[in-house]
Tab-separated table of C-alpha atoms in Angstrom:
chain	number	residue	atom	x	y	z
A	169	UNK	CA	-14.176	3.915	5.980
A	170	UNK	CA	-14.707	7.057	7.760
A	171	UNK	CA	-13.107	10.250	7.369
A	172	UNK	CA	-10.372	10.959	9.999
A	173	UNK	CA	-11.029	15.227	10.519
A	174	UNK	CA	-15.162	14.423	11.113
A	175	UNK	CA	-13.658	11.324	13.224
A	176	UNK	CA	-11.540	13.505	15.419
A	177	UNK	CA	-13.816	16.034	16.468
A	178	UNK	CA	-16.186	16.097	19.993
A	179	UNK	CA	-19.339	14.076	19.956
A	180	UNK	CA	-21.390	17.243	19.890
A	181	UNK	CA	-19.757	18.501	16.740
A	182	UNK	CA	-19.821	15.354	15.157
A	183	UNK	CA	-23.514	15.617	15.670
A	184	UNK	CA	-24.024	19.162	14.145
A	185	UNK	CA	-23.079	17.729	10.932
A	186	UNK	CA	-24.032	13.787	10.560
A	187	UNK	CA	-27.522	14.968	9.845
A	188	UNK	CA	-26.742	16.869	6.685
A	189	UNK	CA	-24.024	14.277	4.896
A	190	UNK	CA	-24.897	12.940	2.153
A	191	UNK	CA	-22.362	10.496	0.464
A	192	UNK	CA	-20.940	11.039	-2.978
A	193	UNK	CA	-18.636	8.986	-4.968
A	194	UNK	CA	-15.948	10.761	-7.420
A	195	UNK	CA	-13.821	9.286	-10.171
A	196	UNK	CA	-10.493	9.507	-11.218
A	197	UNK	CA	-10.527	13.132	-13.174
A	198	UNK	CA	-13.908	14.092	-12.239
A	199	UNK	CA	-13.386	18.156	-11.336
A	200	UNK	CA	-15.274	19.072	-7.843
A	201	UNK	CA	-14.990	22.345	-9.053
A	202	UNK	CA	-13.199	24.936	-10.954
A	203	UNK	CA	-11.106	28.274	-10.037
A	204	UNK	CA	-13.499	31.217	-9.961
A	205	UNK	CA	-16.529	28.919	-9.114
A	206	UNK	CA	-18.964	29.532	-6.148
A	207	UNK	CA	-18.199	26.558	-3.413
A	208	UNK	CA	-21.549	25.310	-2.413
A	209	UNK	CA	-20.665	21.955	-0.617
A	210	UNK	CA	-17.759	20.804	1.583
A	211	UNK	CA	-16.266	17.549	0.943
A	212	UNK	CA	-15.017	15.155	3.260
A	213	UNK	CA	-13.051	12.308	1.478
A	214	UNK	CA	-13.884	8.755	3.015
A	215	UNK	CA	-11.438	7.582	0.207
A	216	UNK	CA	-9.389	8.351	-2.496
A	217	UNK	CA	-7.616	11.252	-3.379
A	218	UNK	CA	-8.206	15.138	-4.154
A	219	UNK	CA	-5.646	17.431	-5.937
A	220	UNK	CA	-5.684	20.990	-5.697
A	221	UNK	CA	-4.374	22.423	-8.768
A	222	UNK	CA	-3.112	25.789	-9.489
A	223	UNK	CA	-2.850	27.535	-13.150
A	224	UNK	CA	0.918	28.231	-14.065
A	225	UNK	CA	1.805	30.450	-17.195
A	226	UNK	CA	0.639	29.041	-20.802
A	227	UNK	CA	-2.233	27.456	-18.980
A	228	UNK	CA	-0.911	24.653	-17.468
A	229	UNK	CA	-1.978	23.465	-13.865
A	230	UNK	CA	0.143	22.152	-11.212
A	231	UNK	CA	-0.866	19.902	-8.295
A	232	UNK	CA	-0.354	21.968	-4.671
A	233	UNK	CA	-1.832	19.781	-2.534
A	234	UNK	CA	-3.222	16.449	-1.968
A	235	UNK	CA	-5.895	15.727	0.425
A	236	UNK	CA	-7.517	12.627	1.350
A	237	UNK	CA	-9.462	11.100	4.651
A	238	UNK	CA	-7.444	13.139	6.940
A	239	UNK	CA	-9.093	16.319	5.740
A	240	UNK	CA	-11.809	18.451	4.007
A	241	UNK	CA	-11.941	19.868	0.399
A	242	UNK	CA	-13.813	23.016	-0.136
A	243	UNK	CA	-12.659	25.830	2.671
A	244	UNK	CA	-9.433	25.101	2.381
A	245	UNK	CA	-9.240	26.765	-0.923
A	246	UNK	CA	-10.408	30.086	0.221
A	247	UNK	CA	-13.117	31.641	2.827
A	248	UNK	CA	-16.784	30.415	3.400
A	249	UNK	CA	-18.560	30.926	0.275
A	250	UNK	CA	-16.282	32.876	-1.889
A	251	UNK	CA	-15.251	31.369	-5.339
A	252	UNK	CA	-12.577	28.665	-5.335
A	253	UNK	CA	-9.054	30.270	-5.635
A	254	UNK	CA	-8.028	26.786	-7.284
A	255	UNK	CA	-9.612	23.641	-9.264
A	256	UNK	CA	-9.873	20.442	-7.231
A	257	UNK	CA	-9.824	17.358	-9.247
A	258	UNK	CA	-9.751	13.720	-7.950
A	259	UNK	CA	-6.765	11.971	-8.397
A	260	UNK	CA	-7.396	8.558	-7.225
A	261	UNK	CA	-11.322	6.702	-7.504
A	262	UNK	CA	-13.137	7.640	-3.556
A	263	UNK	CA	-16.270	8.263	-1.818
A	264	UNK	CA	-16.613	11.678	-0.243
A	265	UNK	CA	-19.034	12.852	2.709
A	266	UNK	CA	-20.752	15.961	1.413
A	267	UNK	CA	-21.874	18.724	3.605
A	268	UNK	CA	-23.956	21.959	2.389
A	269	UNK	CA	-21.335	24.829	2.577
A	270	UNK	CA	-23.928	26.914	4.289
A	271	UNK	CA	-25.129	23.908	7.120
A	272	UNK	CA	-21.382	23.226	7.696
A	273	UNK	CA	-20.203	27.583	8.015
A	274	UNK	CA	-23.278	27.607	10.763
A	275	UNK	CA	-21.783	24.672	12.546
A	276	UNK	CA	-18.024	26.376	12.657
A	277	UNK	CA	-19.672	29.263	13.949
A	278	UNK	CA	-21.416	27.583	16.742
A	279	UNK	CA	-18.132	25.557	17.660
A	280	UNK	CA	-14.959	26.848	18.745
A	281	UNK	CA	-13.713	23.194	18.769
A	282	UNK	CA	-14.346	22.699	15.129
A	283	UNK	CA	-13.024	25.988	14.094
A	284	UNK	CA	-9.873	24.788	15.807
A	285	UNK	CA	-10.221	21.940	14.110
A	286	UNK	CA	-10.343	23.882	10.903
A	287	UNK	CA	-7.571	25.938	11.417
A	288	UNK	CA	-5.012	23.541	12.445
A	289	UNK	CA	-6.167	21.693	8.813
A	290	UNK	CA	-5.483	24.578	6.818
A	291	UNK	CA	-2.384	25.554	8.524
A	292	UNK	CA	-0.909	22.010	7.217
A	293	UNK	CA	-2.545	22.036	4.210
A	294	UNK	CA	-0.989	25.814	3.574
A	295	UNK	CA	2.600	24.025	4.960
A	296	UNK	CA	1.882	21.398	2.326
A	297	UNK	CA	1.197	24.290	-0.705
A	298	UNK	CA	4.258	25.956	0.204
A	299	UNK	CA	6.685	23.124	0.670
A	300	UNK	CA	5.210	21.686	-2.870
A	301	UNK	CA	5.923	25.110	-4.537
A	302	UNK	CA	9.604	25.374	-3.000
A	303	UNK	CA	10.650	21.430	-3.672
A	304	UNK	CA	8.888	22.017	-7.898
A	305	UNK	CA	11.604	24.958	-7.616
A	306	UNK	CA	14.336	23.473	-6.393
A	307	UNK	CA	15.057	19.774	-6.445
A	308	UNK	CA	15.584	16.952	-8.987
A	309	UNK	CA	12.964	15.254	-10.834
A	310	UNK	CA	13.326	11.970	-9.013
A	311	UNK	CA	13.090	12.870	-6.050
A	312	UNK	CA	10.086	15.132	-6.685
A	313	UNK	CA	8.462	12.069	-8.231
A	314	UNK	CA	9.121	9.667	-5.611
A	315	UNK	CA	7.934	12.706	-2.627
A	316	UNK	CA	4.352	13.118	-4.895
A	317	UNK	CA	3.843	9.066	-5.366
A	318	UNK	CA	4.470	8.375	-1.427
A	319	UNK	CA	1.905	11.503	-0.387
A	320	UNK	CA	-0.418	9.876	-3.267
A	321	UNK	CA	0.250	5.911	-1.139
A	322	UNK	CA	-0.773	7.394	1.842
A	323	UNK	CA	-3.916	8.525	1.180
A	324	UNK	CA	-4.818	5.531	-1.505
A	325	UNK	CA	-6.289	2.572	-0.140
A	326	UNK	CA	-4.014	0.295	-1.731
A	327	UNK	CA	-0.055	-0.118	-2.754
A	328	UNK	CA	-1.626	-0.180	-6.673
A	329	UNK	CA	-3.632	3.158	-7.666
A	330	UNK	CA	-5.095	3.904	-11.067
A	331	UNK	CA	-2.026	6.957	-12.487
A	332	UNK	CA	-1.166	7.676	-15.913
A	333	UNK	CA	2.127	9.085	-17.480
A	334	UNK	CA	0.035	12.218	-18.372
A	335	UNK	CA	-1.474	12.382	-14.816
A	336	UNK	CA	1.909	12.197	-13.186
A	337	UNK	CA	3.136	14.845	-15.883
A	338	UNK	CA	0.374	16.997	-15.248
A	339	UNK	CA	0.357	16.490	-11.517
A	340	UNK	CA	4.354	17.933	-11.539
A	341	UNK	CA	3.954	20.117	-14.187
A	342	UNK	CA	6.521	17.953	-16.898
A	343	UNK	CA	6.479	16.496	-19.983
A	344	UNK	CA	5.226	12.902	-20.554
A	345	UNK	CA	8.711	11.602	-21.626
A	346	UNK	CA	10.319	13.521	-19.010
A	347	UNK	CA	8.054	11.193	-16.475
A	348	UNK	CA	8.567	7.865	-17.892
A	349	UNK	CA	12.449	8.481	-18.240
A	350	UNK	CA	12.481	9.283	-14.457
A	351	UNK	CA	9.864	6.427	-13.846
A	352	UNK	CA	12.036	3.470	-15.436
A	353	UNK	CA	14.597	4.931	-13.114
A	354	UNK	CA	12.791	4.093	-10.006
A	355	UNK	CA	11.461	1.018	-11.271
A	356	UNK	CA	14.761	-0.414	-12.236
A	357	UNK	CA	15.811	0.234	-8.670
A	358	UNK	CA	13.057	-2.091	-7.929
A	359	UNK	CA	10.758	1.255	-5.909
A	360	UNK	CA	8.065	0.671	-8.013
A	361	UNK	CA	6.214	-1.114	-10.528
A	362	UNK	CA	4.409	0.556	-13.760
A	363	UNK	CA	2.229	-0.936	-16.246
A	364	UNK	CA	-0.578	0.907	-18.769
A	365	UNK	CA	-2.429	3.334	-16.611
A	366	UNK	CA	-1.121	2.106	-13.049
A	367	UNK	CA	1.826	2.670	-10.668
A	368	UNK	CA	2.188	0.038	-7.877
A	369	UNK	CA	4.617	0.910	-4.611
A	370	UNK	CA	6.877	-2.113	-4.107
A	371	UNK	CA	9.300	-0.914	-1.344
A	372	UNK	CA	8.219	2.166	0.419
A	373	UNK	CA	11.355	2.449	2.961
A	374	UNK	CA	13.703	2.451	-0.602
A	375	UNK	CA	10.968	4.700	-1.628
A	376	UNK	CA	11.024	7.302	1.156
A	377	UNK	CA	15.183	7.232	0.542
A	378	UNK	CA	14.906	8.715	-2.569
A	379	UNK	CA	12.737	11.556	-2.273
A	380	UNK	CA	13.818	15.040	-1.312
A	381	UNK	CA	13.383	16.490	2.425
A	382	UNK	CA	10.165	17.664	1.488
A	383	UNK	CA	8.124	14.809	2.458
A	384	UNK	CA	9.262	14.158	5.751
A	385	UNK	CA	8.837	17.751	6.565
A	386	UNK	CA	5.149	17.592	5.495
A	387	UNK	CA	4.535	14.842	7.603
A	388	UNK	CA	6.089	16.538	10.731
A	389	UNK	CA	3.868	19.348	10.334
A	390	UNK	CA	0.681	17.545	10.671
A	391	UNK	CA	2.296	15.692	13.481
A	392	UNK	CA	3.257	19.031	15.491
A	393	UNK	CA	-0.445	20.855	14.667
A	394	UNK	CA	-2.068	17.018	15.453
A	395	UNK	CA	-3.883	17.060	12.662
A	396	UNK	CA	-4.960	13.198	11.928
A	397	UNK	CA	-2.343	12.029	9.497
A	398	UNK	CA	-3.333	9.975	6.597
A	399	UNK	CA	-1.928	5.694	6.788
A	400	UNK	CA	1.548	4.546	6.166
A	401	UNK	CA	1.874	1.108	4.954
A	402	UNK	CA	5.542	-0.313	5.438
């Protein structure tokens, strides 16, 4: 499975950077890196998921964003080379293409195309941060919960992905009970399907119903910028 943003660019650029990936694989939890820390590779998710978390007050994090094969992890969380403004952590089991942060800065500088590229990327993913932050504010639980599990479906590889009560919690900054009270909600309605340590998407349409406006917004913003969007299975 390749990654959609190396897919998307020229030939040329394509070529600046297939000689210096190296594949990686990450597990569910595994921390790319930490806030504070020195970037020195640039990850480009073949599959599986990536969740950029933020520290709130009493040192809890808080998912932002999610990224997966439509995109990049590592300059989206601040400029080339500085340390990482937030931690990335994978969310759901994947295999990443890894570029050296210094091979892949010389190849944006020697390609207006890719730098394009770039910026159209972290203009979504910055929509994405932003629309996160103002839905955590503002809207229910539910529908919060059923937004985050249908941007986690479309970048999974499957309707069943490896997700904890405690990951969910953590992911929306809750409590554990507060999840699986909200969770047997959405399962009664017949959305989805929980058992230890897995959530399973049953009817994505219903799904899609009951989340907030915030969702469908994201998605038109990577439509409008054409940044390659991740799949939606119906």
């Amino acid at each position: 499975m390749d990654n959609l943003w190396i897919a998307a660019l020229a030939d040329a650029d394509r070529r600046r950077l297939e000689p210096h990936l190296h594949e990686r694989p990450f597990a569910q939890g595994q921390m790319l890196y930490d806030a504070g820390e020195a970037v020195e590779e640039v990850w480009f998710p073949m599959s599986g998921v990536v969740s950029l978390m933020t520290l709130v007050d009493g040192g809890r994090m808080i998912e932002t964003a999610a990224i997966g094969r439509e995109g990049l992890v590592g300059v989206t969380c601040g400029p080339l080379n500085a340390r990482a403004a937030s931690r990335a952590i994978a969310q759901v089991d994947g295999v990443s293409a890894c570029c050296p942060a210094d091979i892949f800065a010389d190849a944006l500088g020697r390609s207006e195309g890719m730098r394009t590229a770039l910026a159209k990327f972290t203009e979504s993913l910055f929509a994405q941060v932003q629309q996160a932050a103002a839905c955590n504010a503002q809207h229910r639980l539910d529908e919060r919960l059923a937004r985050w599990l249908l941007t986690i479906h479309d970048r999974a590889d499957a309707d069943r992905f490896a997700l904890t009560q405690s990951d969910i919690a953590g992911m929306l900054g809750v409590r554990r009970a507060t999840v699986s009270e909200v969770g047997s909600v959405l399962q009664d309605k017949g959305l989805i399907r929980r058992g230890r340590g897995w959530v399973e998407v049953l009817d994505r349409r219903a799904l899609e119903q009951a989340s907030c406006g915030c969702y469908a917004a994201m998605r038109g913003v990577m439509k409008d910028l054409g940044v390659p969007r991740p799949n939606v299975r119906h």
